[in-house]
Coordinates of C-alpha atoms and ligand atoms in Angstrom, one line a residue:
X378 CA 0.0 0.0 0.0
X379 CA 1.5 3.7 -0.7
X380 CA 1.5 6.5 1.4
X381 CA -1.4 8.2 -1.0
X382 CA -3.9 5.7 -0.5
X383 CA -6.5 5.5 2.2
X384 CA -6.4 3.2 4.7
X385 CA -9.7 1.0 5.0
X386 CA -10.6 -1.0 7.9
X387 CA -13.1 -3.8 8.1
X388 CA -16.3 -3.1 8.5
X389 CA -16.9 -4.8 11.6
X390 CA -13.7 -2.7 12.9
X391 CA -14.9 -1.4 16.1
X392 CA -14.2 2.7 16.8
X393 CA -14.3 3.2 20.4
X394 CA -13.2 5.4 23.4
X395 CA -12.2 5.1 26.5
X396 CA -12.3 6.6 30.0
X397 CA -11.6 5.4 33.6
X398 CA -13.5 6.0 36.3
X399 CA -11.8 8.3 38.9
X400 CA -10.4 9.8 36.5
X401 CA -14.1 11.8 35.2
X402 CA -16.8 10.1 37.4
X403 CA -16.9 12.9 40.4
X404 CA -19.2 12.4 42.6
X405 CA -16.8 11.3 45.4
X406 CA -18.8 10.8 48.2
X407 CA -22.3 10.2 47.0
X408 CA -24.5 7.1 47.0
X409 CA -22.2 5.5 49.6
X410 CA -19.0 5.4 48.3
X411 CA -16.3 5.7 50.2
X412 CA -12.8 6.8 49.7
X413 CA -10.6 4.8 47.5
X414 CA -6.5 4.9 46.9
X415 CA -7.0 7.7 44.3
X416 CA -9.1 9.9 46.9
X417 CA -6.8 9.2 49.8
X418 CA -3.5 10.2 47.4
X419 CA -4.8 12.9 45.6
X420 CA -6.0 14.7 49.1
X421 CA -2.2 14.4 50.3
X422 CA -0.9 17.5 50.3
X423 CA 2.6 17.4 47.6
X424 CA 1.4 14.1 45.6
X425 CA -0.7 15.6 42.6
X426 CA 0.3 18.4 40.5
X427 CA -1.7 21.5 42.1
X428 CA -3.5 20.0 45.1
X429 CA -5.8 18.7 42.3
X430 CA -8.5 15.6 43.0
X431 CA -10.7 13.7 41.4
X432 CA -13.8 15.0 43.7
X433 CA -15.5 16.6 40.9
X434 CA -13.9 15.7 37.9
X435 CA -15.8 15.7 34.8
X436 CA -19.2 15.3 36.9
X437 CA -19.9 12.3 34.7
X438 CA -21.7 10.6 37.6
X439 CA -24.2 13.4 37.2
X440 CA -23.8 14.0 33.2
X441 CA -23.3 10.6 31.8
X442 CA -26.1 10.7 29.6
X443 CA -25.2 14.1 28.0
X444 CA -21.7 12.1 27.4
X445 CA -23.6 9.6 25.5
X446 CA -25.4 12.3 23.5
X447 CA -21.9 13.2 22.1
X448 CA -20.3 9.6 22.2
X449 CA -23.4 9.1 19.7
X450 CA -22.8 12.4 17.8
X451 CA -19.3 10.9 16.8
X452 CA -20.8 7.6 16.2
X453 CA -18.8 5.9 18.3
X454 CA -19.1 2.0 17.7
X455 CA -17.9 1.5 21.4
X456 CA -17.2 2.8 24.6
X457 CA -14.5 1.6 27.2
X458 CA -15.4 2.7 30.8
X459 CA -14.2 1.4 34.4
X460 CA -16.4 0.9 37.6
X461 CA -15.3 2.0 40.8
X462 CA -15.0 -0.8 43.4
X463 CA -16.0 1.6 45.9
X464 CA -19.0 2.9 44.2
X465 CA -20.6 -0.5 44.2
X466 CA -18.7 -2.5 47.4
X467 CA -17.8 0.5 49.4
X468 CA -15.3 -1.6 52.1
X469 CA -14.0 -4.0 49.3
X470 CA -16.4 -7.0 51.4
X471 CA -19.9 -7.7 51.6
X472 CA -22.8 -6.8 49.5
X473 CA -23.1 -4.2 47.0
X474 CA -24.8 -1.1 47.2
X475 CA -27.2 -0.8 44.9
X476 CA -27.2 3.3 44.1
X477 CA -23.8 2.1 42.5
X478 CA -24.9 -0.9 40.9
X479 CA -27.5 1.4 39.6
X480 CA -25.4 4.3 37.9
X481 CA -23.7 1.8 35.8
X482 CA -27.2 0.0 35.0
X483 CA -28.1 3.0 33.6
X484 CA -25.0 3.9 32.0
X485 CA -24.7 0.8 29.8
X486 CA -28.8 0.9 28.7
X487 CA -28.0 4.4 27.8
X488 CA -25.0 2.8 25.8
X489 CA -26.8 0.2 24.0
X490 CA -30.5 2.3 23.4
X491 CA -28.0 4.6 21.6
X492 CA -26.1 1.1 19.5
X493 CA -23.0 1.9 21.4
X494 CA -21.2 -1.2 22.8
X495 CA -20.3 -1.0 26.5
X496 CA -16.4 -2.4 27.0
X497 CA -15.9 -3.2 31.1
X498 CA -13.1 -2.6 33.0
X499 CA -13.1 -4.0 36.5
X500 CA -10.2 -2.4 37.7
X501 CA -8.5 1.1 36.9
X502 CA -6.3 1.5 40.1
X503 CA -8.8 2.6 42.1
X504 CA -8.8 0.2 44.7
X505 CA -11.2 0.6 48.4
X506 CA -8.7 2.5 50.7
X507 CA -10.6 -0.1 53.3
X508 CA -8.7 -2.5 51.2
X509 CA -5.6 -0.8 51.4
X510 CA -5.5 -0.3 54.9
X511 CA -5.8 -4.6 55.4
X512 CA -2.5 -4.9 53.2
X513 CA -3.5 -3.9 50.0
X514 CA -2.6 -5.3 46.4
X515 CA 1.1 -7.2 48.3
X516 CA -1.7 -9.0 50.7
X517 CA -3.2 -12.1 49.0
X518 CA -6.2 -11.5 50.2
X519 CA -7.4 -8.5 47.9
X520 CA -7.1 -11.1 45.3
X521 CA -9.7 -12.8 47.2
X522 CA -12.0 -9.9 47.4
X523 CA -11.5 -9.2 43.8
X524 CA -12.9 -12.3 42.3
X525 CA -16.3 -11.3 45.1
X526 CA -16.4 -8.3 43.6
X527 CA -16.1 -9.4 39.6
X528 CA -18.8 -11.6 40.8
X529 CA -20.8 -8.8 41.6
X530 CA -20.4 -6.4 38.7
X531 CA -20.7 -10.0 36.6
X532 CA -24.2 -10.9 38.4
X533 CA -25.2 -7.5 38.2
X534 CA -24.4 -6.1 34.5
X535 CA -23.5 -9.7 32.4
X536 CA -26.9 -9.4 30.7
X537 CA -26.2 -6.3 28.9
X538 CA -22.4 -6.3 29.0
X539 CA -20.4 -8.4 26.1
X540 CA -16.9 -7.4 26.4
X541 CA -14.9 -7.6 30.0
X542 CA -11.8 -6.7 31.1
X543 CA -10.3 -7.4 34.6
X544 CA -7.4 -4.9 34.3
X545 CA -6.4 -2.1 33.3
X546 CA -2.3 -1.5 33.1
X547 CA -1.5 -3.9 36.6
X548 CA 2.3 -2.8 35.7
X549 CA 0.8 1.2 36.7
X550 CA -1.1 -0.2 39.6
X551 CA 2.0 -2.5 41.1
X552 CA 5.0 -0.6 40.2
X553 CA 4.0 3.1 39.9
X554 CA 2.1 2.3 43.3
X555 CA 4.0 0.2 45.3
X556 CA 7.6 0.3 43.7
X557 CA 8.1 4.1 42.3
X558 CA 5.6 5.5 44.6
X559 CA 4.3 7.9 42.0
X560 CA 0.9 6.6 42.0
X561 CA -1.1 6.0 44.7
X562 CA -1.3 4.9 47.2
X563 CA 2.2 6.4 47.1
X564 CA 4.4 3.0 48.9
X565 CA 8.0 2.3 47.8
X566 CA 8.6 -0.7 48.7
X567 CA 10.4 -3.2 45.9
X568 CA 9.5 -6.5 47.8
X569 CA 5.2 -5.3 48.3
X570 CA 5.7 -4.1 44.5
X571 CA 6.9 -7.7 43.5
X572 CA 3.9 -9.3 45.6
X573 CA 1.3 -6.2 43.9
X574 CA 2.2 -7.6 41.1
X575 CA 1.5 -11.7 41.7
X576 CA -1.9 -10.4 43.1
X577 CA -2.9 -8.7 40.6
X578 CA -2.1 -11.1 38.0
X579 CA -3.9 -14.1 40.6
X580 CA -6.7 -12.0 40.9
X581 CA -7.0 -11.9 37.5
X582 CA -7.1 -15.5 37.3
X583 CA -9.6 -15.7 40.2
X584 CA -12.2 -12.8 38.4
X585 CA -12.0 -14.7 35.1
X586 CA -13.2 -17.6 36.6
X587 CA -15.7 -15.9 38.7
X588 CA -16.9 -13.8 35.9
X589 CA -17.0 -17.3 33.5
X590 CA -19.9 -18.8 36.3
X591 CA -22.1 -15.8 36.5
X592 CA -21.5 -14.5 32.5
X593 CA -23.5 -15.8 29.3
X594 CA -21.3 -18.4 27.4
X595 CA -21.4 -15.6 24.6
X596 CA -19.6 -13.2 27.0
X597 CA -16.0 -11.9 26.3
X598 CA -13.1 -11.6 29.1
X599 CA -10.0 -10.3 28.3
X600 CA -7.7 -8.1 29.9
X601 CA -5.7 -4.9 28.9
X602 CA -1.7 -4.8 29.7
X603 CA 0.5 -1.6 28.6
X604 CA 3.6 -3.6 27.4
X605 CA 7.0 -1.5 27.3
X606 CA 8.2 -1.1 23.6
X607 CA 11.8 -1.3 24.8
X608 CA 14.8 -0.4 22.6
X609 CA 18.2 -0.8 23.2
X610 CA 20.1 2.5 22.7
X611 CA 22.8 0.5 20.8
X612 CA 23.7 -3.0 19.6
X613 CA 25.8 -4.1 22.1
X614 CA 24.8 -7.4 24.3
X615 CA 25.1 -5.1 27.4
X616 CA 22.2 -2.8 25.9
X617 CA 20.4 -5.7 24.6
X618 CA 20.8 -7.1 28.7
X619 CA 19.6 -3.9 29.9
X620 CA 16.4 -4.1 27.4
X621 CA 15.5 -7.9 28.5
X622 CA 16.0 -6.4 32.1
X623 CA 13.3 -3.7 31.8
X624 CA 11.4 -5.9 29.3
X625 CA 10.7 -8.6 32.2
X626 CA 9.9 -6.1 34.9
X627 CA 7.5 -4.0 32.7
X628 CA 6.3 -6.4 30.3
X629 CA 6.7 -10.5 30.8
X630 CA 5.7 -9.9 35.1
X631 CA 2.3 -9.9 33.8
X632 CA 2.3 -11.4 30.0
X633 CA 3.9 -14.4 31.2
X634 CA 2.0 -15.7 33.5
X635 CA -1.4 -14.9 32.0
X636 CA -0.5 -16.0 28.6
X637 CA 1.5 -18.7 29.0
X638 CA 1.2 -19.5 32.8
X639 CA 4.6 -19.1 34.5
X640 CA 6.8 -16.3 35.2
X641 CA 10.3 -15.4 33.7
X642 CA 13.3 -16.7 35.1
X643 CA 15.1 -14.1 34.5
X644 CA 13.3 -12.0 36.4
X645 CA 13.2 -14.0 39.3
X646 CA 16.8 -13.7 39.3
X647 CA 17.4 -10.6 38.5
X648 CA 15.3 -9.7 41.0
X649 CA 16.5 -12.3 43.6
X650 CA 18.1 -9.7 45.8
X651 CA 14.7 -8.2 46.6
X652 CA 12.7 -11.1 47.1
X653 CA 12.4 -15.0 46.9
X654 CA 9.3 -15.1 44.8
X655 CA 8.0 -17.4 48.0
X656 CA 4.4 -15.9 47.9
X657 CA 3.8 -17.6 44.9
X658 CA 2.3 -20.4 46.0
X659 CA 1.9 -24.0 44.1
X660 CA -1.1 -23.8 41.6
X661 CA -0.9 -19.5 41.5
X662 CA 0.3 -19.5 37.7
X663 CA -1.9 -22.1 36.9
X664 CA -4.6 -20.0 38.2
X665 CA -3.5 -17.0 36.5
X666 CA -3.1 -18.8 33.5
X667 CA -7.0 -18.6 32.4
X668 CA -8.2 -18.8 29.2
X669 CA -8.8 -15.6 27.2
X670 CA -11.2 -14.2 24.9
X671 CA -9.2 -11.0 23.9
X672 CA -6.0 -9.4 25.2
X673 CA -6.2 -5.6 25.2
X674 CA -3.0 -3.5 24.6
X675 CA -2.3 0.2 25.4
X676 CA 0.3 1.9 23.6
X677 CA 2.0 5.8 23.8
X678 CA 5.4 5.8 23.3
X679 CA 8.7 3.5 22.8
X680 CA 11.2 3.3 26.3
X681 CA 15.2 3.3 25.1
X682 CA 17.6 1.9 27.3
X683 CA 21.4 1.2 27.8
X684 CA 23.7 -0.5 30.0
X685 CA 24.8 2.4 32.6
X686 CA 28.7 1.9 32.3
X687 CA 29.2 3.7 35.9
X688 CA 25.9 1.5 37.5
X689 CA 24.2 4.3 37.8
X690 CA 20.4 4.7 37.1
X691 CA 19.9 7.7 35.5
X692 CA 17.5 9.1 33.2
X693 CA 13.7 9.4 33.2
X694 CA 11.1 7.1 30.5
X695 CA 8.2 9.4 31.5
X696 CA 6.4 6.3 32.8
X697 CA 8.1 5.9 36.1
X698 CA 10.0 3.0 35.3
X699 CA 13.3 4.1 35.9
X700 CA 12.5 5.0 39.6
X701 CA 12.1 1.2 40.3
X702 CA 14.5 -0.4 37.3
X703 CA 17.3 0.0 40.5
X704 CA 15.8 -3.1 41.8
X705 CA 16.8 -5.2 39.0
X706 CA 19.2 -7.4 39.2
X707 CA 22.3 -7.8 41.4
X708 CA 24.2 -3.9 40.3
X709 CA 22.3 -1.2 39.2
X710 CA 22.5 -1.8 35.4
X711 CA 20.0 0.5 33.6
X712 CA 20.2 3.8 31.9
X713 CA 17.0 5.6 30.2
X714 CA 17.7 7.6 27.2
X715 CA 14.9 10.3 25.5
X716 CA 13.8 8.4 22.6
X717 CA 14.7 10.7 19.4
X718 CA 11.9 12.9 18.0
X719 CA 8.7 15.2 18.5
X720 CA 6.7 14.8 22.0
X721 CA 3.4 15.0 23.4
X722 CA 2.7 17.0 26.6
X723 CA 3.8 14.4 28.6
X724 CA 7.0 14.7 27.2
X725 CA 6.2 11.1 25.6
X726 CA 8.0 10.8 21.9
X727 CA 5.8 10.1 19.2
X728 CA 6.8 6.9 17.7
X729 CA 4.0 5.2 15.8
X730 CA 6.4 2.3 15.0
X731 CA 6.0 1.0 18.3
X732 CA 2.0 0.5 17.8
X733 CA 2.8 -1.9 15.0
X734 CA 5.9 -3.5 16.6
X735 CA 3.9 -4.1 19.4
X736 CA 0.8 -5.5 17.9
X737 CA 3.1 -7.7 15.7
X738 CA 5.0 -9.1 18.9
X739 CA 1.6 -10.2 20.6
X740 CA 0.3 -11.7 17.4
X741 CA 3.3 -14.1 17.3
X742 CA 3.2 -15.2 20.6
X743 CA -0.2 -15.5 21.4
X744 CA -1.6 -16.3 17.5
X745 CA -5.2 -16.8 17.1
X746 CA -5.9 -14.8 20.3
X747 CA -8.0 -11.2 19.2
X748 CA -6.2 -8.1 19.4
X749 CA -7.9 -5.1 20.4
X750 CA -5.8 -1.8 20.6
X751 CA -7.6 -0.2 24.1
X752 CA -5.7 2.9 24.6
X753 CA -4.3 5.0 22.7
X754 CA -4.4 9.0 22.2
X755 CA -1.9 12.3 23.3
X756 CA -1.7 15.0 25.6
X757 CA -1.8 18.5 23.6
X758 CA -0.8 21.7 24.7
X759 CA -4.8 22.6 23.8
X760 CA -5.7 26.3 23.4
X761 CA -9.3 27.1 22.5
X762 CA -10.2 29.6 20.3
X763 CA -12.8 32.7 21.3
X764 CA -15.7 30.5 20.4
X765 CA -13.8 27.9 22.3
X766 CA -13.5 25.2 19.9
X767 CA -10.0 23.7 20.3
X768 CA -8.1 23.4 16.6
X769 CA -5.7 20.0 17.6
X770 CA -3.7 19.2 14.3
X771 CA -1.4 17.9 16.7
X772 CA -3.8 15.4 18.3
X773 CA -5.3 14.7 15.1
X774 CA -1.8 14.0 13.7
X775 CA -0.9 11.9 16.6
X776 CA -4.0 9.1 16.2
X777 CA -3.8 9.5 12.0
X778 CA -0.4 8.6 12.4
X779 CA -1.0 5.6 15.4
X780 CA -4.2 4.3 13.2
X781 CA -2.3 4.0 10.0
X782 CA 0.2 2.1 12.1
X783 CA -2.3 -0.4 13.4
X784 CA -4.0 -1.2 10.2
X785 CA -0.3 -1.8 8.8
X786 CA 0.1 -4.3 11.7
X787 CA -3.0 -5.5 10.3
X788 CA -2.0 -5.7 6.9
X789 CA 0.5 -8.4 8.1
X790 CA -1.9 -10.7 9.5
X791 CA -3.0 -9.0 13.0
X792 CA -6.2 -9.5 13.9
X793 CA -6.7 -6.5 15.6
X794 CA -10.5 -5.8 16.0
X795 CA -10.7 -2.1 17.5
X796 CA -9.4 0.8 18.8
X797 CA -9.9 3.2 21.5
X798 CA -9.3 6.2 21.8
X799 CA -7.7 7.6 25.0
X800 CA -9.5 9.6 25.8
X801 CA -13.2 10.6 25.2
X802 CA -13.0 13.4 27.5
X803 CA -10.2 15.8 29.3
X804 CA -9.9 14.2 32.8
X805 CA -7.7 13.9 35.9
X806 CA -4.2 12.7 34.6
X807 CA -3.3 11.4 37.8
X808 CA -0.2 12.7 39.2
X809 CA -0.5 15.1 36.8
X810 CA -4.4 16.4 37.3
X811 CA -6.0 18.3 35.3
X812 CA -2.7 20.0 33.3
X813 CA -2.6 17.4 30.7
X814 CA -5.4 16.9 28.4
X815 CA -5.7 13.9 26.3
X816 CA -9.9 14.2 25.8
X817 CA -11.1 14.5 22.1
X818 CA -13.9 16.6 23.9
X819 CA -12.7 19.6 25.8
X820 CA -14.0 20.0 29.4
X821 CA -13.6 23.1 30.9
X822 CA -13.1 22.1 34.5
X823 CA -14.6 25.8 35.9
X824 CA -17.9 25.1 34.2
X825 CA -17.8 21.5 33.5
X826 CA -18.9 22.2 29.3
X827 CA -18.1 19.9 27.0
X828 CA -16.9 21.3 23.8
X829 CA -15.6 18.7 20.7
X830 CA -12.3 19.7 19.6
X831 CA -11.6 19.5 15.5
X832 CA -10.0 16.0 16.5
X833 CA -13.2 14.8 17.8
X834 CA -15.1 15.6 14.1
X835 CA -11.9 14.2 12.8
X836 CA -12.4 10.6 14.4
X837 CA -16.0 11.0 13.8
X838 CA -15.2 11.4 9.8
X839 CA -12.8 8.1 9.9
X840 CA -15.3 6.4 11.9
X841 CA -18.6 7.2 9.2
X842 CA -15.9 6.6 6.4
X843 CA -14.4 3.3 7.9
X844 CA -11.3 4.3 7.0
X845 CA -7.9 6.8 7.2
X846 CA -8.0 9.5 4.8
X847 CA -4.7 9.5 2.8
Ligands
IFM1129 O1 -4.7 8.5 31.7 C1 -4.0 7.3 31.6 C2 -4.9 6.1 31.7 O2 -5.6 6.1 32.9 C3 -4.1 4.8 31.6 N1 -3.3 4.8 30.5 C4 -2.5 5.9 30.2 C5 -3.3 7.2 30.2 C6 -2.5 8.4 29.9 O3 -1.5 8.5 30.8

């Protein structure tokens, strides 16, 4: 295919968004929720940029159906949204409350009244600070109470539901949580990060099989890693050892197990100064290891590493991994490098390359198993103009550039079935609050109005046309 012809996708392709729910729900203490990680980090003074917090957000909790109005003026074919444990199990145990259980009944009948598909997420970090405060994700037991609550959501939602996901990004929740400490709940300890991890991958195993009794056979379960694209900055073996180092703690801690059931060797010796791996116990990676329906990949920007000649760790991927790399093998062995090239906001190169490398790796090693690309998008520096309509070329460039990218990862033999869109609206960026903006939809966090930015009419164009213009 040349550069001058259009790029068409099948017609069963499906053109979604996504969102998470702390991250534009509001509505923190309402209909019996109680605080979760998110609420308790985001109110501690010095961890999120401006004293910002998700209290308010986008007030989707109150404006969700106006937010369908638009998804359906874009025409999207999809929408990918998270529940919040605490909304609908407040302490993490026990029975649901059904104001919660009721806000996402709602949400997904407004969904499918207007033909949009609702995509599930169980789990978008924001776990109940009740939980927490047992032990969190390093205790075994919240892998325990996350196969009750799967049940829940499952009982509750798996008649008008088709597509579930247990996880989004566990490598955010486990290493950015417990090992960098940049996420919440803010802990930086290597060992607890090592144990997040196995939990979150076991209580993966443990939702899918609770979700599998309470769903209809027809029902798909997947789940949605971000995997590093990791370069070596040269061709020597000591880069290529410093990539395989940051490959296994990003990437192969969770796609092992869950794909092929066990984990990496050569993590768990590289890692052998920090732990013995003894809270896995006999049977855990079988458990893990639970058929899937769909794997769901996120994708921003390549990570370039070297071998750090002085064994130093130095240098900064954007993502938070370097901040825990120094707990990775037996000498501190890892340097990050700026990948060449034009960035986003978040200071995150643009590198469609890595959306088709990626896809291509997860086709080989899991073949036959669907693709679905569910996050995807960029921050832009977003200035509205006086009739406050945003004009982002750069976004616009940014998912053009990542879509053509996929479909050529396609064009090789990827079944990738869809992509989302990160992110249907501007939201709470984490760490970051509101200062990034990665919404096709501008929110104007004083007023709360929505306003589609030209990327949004773009999408909706490529959508109607099923295809990339040229
Ligand atoms: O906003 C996040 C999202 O919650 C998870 N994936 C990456 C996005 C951009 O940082």
């Amino acid at each position: 295919m040349t550069q001058n012809e259009p790029r068409v996708f099948p017609p069963d392709f499906v053109w979604g968004a996504a969102t998470a729910s702390y991250q534009i729900e509001g509505a923190a203490r309402e209909g019996g929720r109680t605080p979760s990680i998110w609420d308790t980090f985001s109110h501690t003074p010095g961890r999120v940029l401006g004293g910002d917090t998700g209290d308010v957000a986008c007030d989707h909790f109150h404006r969700f159906r106006d937010d369908i109005d638009l998804m359906a003026g874009l025409g999207l074919g999809a929408y990918r949204f998270s529940v919040s444990w605490s909304r609908v199990q407040p302490t993490g145990r026990g029975p649901a409350v059904q104001t919660g259980l009721d806000f996402y009944r709602e949400l997904v009948d407004g969904l499918l009244e207007r033909g949009i598909a609702p995509a599930l997420t169980l789990y978008h970090w924001d776990l109940p600070q009740e939980l927490e405060d047992a032990g969190g994700w390093p205790a075994r037991e919240t892998a325990e109470r996350f196969a009750e609550y799967a049940t829940i959501v499952g009982e509750a939602l798996g008649d008008r539901v088709a597509m579930w996901t247990t996880h989004n990004e566990p490598f955010c929740a486990a290493l950015l949580g417990y090992g960098s400490g940049v996420h919440a709940p803010g802990r930086t300890e290597p060992e607890s990060m090592l144990k997040a991890a196995h939990h979150l991958n076991l209580s993966h195993g443990l939702a899918t099989q609770a979700l599998r009794a309470v769903l209809p056979r027809s029902a798909q379960v997947g789940i949605t890693f971000n995997p590093g694209v990791i370069r070596p900055f040269s061709d020597s073996p000591e880069d290529a050892d410093a990539a395989r180092r940051i490959d296994a703690l990003h990437t192969r801690i969770f796609t092992d197990p869950v794909l092929h059931g066990s984990y990496p060797q050569d993590l768990r010796q590289d890692t052998a100064r920090v732990s013995d791996w003894s809270f896995v116990r006999d049977g855990d990676e079988a458990t893990i290891h639970q058929p899937i329906d769909f794997l769901g990949l996120n994708y921003y920007t390549p990570t370039v590493v070297s071998f750090a000649q002085d064994g130093a760790v130095k240098g900064n991927d954007g993502h938070g991994v370097s901040e825990h790399s120094q707990w990775v093998g037996s000498e501190d062995v890892v340097q990050f490098h700026p990948a060449p090239g034009e960035v986003t906001d978040m200071g995150w190169v643009i590198d469609p390359t890595g959306l088709t490398d990626l896809l291509l790796r997860f086709h080989r090693e899991v073949p036959g198993l669907p693709l679905y690309v569910t996050e995807n998008g960029a921050a832009c520096p977003d200035k509205a103009d006086d009739a406050g309509v945003v004009h982002d070329s750069d976004r616009i460039a940014y998912v053009h550039g990542h879509l053509a990218a996929a479909h050529k990862a396609m064009e090789q033999g990827v079944d990738l079935r869809g992509y989302f869109l990160w992110s249907l609206l501007d939201n709470f960026e984490w760490a970051y609050g509101y200062s990034k903006r990665f919404g096709m939809v501008h929110v104007d966090f004083e007023t709360l109005q929505r306003t589609p930015k030209a990327s949004a009419r773009w999408y909706a164009e490529v959508i109607a046309a099923g295809q990339l213009p040229a």
